[in-house]
Amino acid sequence: MEFRHLGRSGLMVSEISYGNWITHGSQVEEDAAKQCVQAALDEGITTFDTADVYAGTKAEEVLGRALQGVRRESLEIFTKVYWPTGKGPNDRGLSRKHITESLHGSLRRLQTDYVDLYQAHRFDYETPLEETLKTFDDLVRQGKVLYVGVSEWTAEQIGRALKIADEMGLDRLVSNQPQYSMLWRVIEAEVVPLSEKEGVGQVVFSPIAQGVLTGKYLPGQPPPEGSRATDPSGGTFISRVLTDDVLTRVQDLQPIAADLGLSMAQLAVAWVLQNPNVSSAIVGASRPGQVRDNVKASGVKLDAEVLKKIDDVLGPVVERDPSKTVSPEKRP
Ligand SMILES: NC(=O)c1ccc[n+]([C@@H]2O[C@H](COP(=O)([O-])OP(=O)(O)OC[C@H]3O[C@@H](n4cnc5c(N)ncnc54)[C@H](OP(=O)(O)O)[C@@H]3O)[C@@H](O)[C@H]2O)c1
């Protein structure tokens, strides 16, 4: 496993990290979840990503149990706040009250005294940015959070937060967690150039497009048994990528992967890691064998000719529009 700096910070993260959205506390049983975490640790993954909202807070509990007994200093634990964790108006968003209360819940569930990275899971239009950033800074000073970042913020929002932090002498954002894959490149036009200039690293999610880029979903055929597309909660998220045009073009990537001696999943993860602004690619897994397959993408170099072949195969199904980075106008 190779390691990268998280943005311009001093923190090193494994360039492939493991995330537990949809899986822990939901799609997969606890035993399988623990086996995936163990496989990740065995393969050299040190960075783990979760969120308060995953599986209605159960995902953090499962991860906390799975990591029990592992030396805390050898792990980087990331979690997030924003999406609702309860029914009340203050159980959501980025107010001082919700951030503080949610972090305390996350620390309890993860069975740790601090998280390495605390991320605003979307932009909250209903809270002054100064309030959110000051609260993050307070949590850093209390030692409960070591670094702060965001997820799916636009370049304008990240830039504004950095300016406020500089003016108020607050801790700066070191990372952004956007969706990024061969199929979804919306950060390249605006978020990445600003982030490169400002030292913000991308911790990218769904690098395998939730399994689509493994090639296991075939055009015109029902999804394979036991895959995310057949899961009641996971199925709704993946369904928008499961079009025949996308699936046909993904099949045409098979010879490119085969020529390189890579599995399709490895090619997909290696592709996002070619972008130097990416600090880590977060992979998900429902089975330990998937983790073992995906980690082999670490350190793989793809040359310009391969990247061009991929672009030619995918053609118009690649999404590049920066306006697709959005947060809800009202808190959910
Ligand atoms: N910040 C955000 O808003 C946000 C949003 C989404 C995700 N995330 C983070 O990013 C992490 C990863 O997201 P993701 O799970 O969508 O990523 P992904 O790595 O693109 O997809 C993971 C899923 O693809 C399938 N898969 C993975 N490797 C495979 C292989 N080698 N062979 C066959 N199937 C394979 C598995 O699903 P099946 O086996 O069930 O088919 C697995 O659960 C999440 O856990 C979370 O930490 C963040």
XYZ file of C-alpha atoms and ligand atoms in Angstrom:
380
model
C 0.000 0.000 0.000
C 1.260 3.473 -0.867
C 0.534 6.537 1.253
C -0.213 10.152 0.361
C -0.546 13.391 2.275
C -4.095 14.477 3.032
C -4.025 17.683 0.987
C -1.169 19.889 2.131
C -1.462 18.628 5.725
C 1.132 16.542 7.529
C -1.291 13.607 7.825
C -0.495 10.536 5.735
C -3.389 8.368 4.534
C -3.427 5.070 2.662
C -4.076 5.947 -0.994
C -6.857 3.368 -0.930
C -9.194 3.669 2.030
C -12.164 1.588 3.111
C -15.684 3.033 3.539
C -18.797 1.418 5.010
C -21.768 3.253 3.421
C -24.683 0.879 2.533
C -22.753 -2.140 3.774
C -22.149 -2.051 7.549
C -25.260 -2.180 9.687
C -27.380 -2.623 6.545
C -26.594 -4.718 3.426
C -24.059 -7.051 5.026
C -24.093 -9.006 8.301
C -21.693 -8.001 11.030
C -19.440 -11.011 10.469
C -18.908 -10.106 6.816
C -18.354 -6.467 7.815
C -15.656 -7.476 10.274
C -14.014 -9.749 7.691
C -13.903 -6.837 5.203
C -12.282 -4.575 7.810
C -9.775 -7.315 8.663
C -8.985 -7.815 4.967
C -8.455 -4.048 4.641
C -6.068 -4.029 7.609
C -4.221 -7.109 6.303
C -3.765 -5.398 2.921
C -2.274 -2.258 4.482
C -5.308 0.038 4.490
C -5.050 2.378 7.470
C -7.740 4.910 6.540
C -11.409 4.190 7.284
C -14.348 6.383 6.285
C -17.833 6.391 7.761
C -20.586 8.883 8.677
C -23.051 9.465 11.504
C -25.958 8.927 9.094
C -24.870 5.587 7.567
C -27.389 2.849 8.449
C -29.017 5.312 10.861
C -25.802 5.502 12.991
C -25.309 1.693 13.052
C -22.406 1.783 10.568
C -20.218 3.726 13.009
C -21.007 1.177 15.732
C -20.019 -1.742 13.496
C -16.782 -0.025 12.453
C -16.001 0.805 16.079
C -16.414 -2.845 17.050
C -14.462 -4.097 14.013
C -11.491 -1.862 14.862
C -11.383 -2.772 18.557
C -7.940 -3.908 19.614
C -6.177 -2.229 16.684
C -3.520 0.285 17.760
C -5.246 3.652 17.449
C -2.089 5.424 16.236
C -1.954 3.081 13.227
C -5.399 4.169 11.975
C -6.907 7.272 10.398
C -10.621 7.351 11.193
C -12.826 9.719 9.174
C -16.460 10.512 9.853
C -19.003 13.160 8.826
C -21.904 15.326 9.925
C -24.845 17.021 8.140
C -27.536 14.490 7.111
C -30.332 13.819 9.657
C -29.594 11.504 12.570
C -32.920 12.094 14.325
C -36.375 13.607 13.836
C -35.783 17.055 15.360
C -34.907 20.267 13.494
C -31.531 20.288 15.271
C -30.671 16.701 14.352
C -29.244 17.811 10.997
C -27.156 20.478 9.308
C -23.992 22.265 10.376
C -25.115 24.350 13.363
C -22.871 24.537 16.434
C -25.432 22.447 18.330
C -25.742 19.616 15.823
C -22.046 19.402 14.959
C -21.056 19.221 18.628
C -23.744 16.703 19.573
C -23.192 14.560 16.508
C -19.445 14.380 17.063
C -19.996 13.228 20.634
C -22.292 10.469 19.325
C -19.743 9.456 16.682
C -16.919 9.232 19.231
C -19.095 7.028 21.460
C -20.104 4.719 18.611
C -16.590 4.514 17.173
C -15.172 3.923 20.674
C -12.421 6.491 20.219
C -11.398 9.768 21.894
C -10.878 11.614 18.599
C -11.411 11.329 14.855
C -8.593 12.074 12.459
C -10.814 13.863 9.935
C -14.240 15.408 10.518
C -16.135 16.262 7.338
C -19.136 18.469 6.598
C -21.171 15.944 4.579
C -22.761 18.701 2.416
C -22.969 22.534 2.445
C -25.619 23.897 4.844
C -27.293 27.023 3.419
C -29.149 27.539 6.714
C -26.095 28.048 8.953
C -23.596 30.926 8.668
C -20.339 29.474 7.410
C -18.498 31.307 10.224
C -20.543 29.343 12.822
C -19.647 25.994 11.233
C -15.964 26.804 10.819
C -15.628 28.236 14.336
C -17.255 25.081 15.759
C -14.889 22.848 13.760
C -11.973 24.925 15.026
C -13.163 24.582 18.635
C -13.357 20.788 18.250
C -9.826 20.768 16.864
C -8.620 22.784 19.859
C -10.387 20.353 22.184
C -8.434 17.509 20.550
C -11.611 15.684 19.520
C -10.977 16.282 15.814
C -7.503 16.461 14.273
C -8.320 17.786 10.778
C -11.428 19.205 9.118
C -12.778 18.717 5.621
C -15.956 18.805 3.566
C -17.831 16.601 1.129
C -19.348 17.585 -2.219
C -18.778 21.307 -1.743
C -18.388 23.488 -4.834
C -15.165 25.342 -5.604
C -16.869 28.580 -4.613
C -17.934 27.166 -1.229
C -14.496 25.721 -0.488
C -12.836 28.987 -1.524
C -15.160 31.030 0.702
C -14.496 28.754 3.688
C -10.731 29.050 3.226
C -10.965 32.844 3.061
C -13.009 33.003 6.278
C -10.618 30.610 8.029
C -7.649 32.768 7.020
C -9.360 35.989 8.104
C -10.482 34.546 11.457
C -7.313 32.529 12.106
C -9.268 29.250 12.114
C -8.119 25.774 11.174
C -8.256 25.409 7.359
C -10.084 22.714 5.436
C -7.583 20.090 4.267
C -9.867 17.868 2.207
C -12.989 17.494 0.131
C -14.845 14.204 -0.398
C -16.470 14.217 -3.851
C -17.793 11.483 -6.090
C -15.096 10.757 -8.684
C -14.659 7.962 -11.196
C -14.012 7.422 -14.905
C -17.749 8.020 -15.357
C -18.169 11.026 -13.020
C -15.530 13.730 -13.463
C -17.421 16.843 -12.379
C -14.678 18.002 -9.974
C -12.065 18.359 -12.697
C -13.179 21.742 -14.086
C -13.357 23.849 -10.909
C -12.897 21.949 -7.619
C -9.546 20.366 -8.489
C -7.811 23.542 -9.796
C -8.839 25.511 -6.685
C -7.905 22.612 -4.399
C -4.463 22.249 -5.974
C -3.795 25.937 -5.413
C -5.065 25.854 -1.817
C -3.627 22.518 -0.665
C -6.969 20.728 -0.354
C -6.857 16.991 -1.159
C -9.702 14.965 -2.657
C -10.776 11.836 -0.751
C -12.893 10.428 -3.543
C -15.924 8.195 -3.186
C -17.496 5.559 -5.444
C -14.349 5.147 -7.591
C -15.819 1.900 -8.990
C -19.178 3.666 -9.561
C -20.683 1.463 -6.828
C -19.658 -1.710 -8.638
C -20.647 -0.694 -12.180
C -17.015 -0.346 -13.293
C -16.287 -3.974 -12.313
C -18.252 -4.910 -15.439
C -20.498 -7.298 -13.472
C -23.705 -5.514 -14.533
C -24.485 -6.544 -18.110
C -26.636 -4.527 -20.521
C -30.165 -5.866 -20.907
C -29.748 -8.403 -18.085
C -30.942 -8.428 -14.470
C -28.279 -7.484 -11.896
C -26.334 -10.387 -10.380
C -27.753 -11.874 -7.158
C -26.347 -10.352 -4.001
C -25.048 -7.221 -5.740
C -25.789 -3.676 -4.541
C -28.381 -3.240 -7.296
C -30.490 -5.985 -5.684
C -30.239 -4.461 -2.181
C -33.354 -2.513 -1.084
C -31.407 0.568 0.106
C -28.376 0.354 -2.191
C -30.461 -0.278 -5.301
C -31.956 3.221 -5.393
C -28.533 4.904 -5.481
C -26.972 2.728 -8.165
C -30.002 2.590 -10.473
C -29.292 5.891 -12.267
C -25.957 4.556 -13.612
C -27.431 1.268 -14.788
C -28.331 2.345 -18.321
C -27.651 0.123 -21.315
C -25.425 2.770 -22.925
C -23.184 2.998 -19.836
C -23.112 -0.774 -19.301
C -22.269 -1.504 -22.961
C -19.375 0.959 -22.946
C -18.100 -0.393 -19.614
C -17.924 -3.879 -21.190
C -15.656 -2.360 -23.857
C -13.149 -1.484 -21.104
C -12.546 -5.222 -20.492
C -9.752 -5.594 -23.121
C -7.959 -2.503 -21.780
C -7.906 -3.966 -18.259
C -6.914 -7.408 -19.568
C -3.978 -5.975 -21.578
C -2.665 -4.379 -18.399
C -3.191 -7.549 -16.356
C -5.634 -5.686 -14.111
C -9.139 -6.559 -12.989
C -11.782 -4.028 -14.010
C -12.105 -2.865 -10.385
C -8.337 -2.341 -10.168
C -8.378 -0.329 -13.407
C -11.169 1.883 -12.021
C -9.376 2.549 -8.728
C -6.018 3.077 -10.457
C -7.698 5.593 -12.789
C -8.750 7.963 -9.962
C -5.319 7.627 -8.330
C -3.641 9.044 -11.469
C -4.984 12.462 -10.440
C -2.323 13.931 -8.121
C -4.940 16.000 -6.285
C -6.522 12.749 -5.049
C -5.277 11.916 -1.545
C -7.192 8.657 -1.260
C -9.810 6.583 -3.094
C -12.446 5.173 -0.737
C -13.583 1.742 -1.839
C -16.572 -0.100 -0.484
C -16.921 -3.879 -0.299
C -19.574 -6.396 0.618
C -17.066 -9.291 0.703
C -13.417 -9.490 1.846
C -12.272 -10.793 -1.573
C -13.353 -7.488 -3.128
C -11.064 -5.553 -0.784
C -8.170 -7.856 -1.681
C -8.861 -7.334 -5.389
C -9.238 -3.555 -5.196
C -6.124 -2.777 -3.119
C -3.885 -4.090 -5.879
C -4.581 -0.799 -7.677
C -2.195 0.952 -5.281
C 0.945 2.092 -7.082
C -0.354 1.221 -10.584
C 0.649 3.782 -13.249
C -1.534 4.255 -16.329
C 0.128 5.944 -19.288
C -1.387 8.624 -21.533
C -2.228 6.114 -24.251
C -4.281 3.972 -21.837
C -6.083 7.045 -20.487
C -6.957 8.077 -24.031
C -8.285 4.610 -24.872
C -10.538 4.767 -21.795
C -11.839 8.203 -22.846
C -12.509 6.947 -26.375
C -14.458 3.940 -25.095
C -16.584 5.879 -22.599
C -17.160 8.875 -24.894
C -20.357 10.789 -24.146
C -21.419 8.845 -21.038
C -18.762 10.615 -18.960
C -20.312 13.377 -16.817
C -18.150 16.514 -16.592
C -20.572 19.320 -15.724
C -19.329 21.128 -12.569
C -22.875 22.300 -11.780
C -23.657 18.670 -10.798
C -21.919 19.283 -7.455
C -24.919 20.249 -5.341
C -26.075 20.395 -1.743
C -29.769 20.580 -0.763
C -31.104 24.164 -0.687
C -33.037 23.357 2.504
C -31.762 20.986 5.150
C -33.170 17.496 4.486
N -19.452 11.693 0.993
C -20.472 11.109 0.419
O -21.513 11.724 0.195
C -20.342 9.663 0.048
C -21.277 9.056 -0.803
C -21.075 7.724 -1.151
C -19.994 7.029 -0.634
N -19.122 7.640 0.230
C -17.953 6.942 0.814
O -17.256 6.222 -0.171
C -17.243 4.840 0.171
C -17.231 4.007 -1.064
O -18.411 4.230 -1.825
P -19.012 3.062 -2.676
O -19.305 1.910 -1.776
O -20.086 3.610 -3.530
O -17.695 2.725 -3.572
P -17.325 1.747 -4.726
O -16.000 1.216 -4.309
O -17.436 2.453 -6.026
O -18.416 0.569 -4.729
C -18.359 -0.429 -3.763
C -19.294 -1.579 -4.092
O -18.986 -2.114 -5.385
C -18.993 -3.545 -5.334
N -17.599 -3.988 -5.524
C -16.482 -3.396 -5.027
N -15.375 -4.061 -5.402
C -15.790 -5.100 -6.169
C -15.107 -6.117 -6.846
N -13.789 -6.196 -6.801
N -15.848 -7.027 -7.556
C -17.191 -6.934 -7.603
N -17.905 -5.967 -6.956
C -17.205 -5.057 -6.249
C -19.507 -3.922 -3.938
O -20.934 -3.964 -3.951
P -21.788 -5.333 -4.124
O -20.902 -6.492 -3.802
O -22.910 -5.163 -3.165
O -22.258 -5.294 -5.542
C -19.087 -2.721 -3.110
O -19.825 -2.543 -1.926
C -18.467 4.681 1.087
O -18.396 3.547 1.906
C -18.375 5.948 1.875
O -17.368 5.845 2.866
C -19.276 8.944 0.539
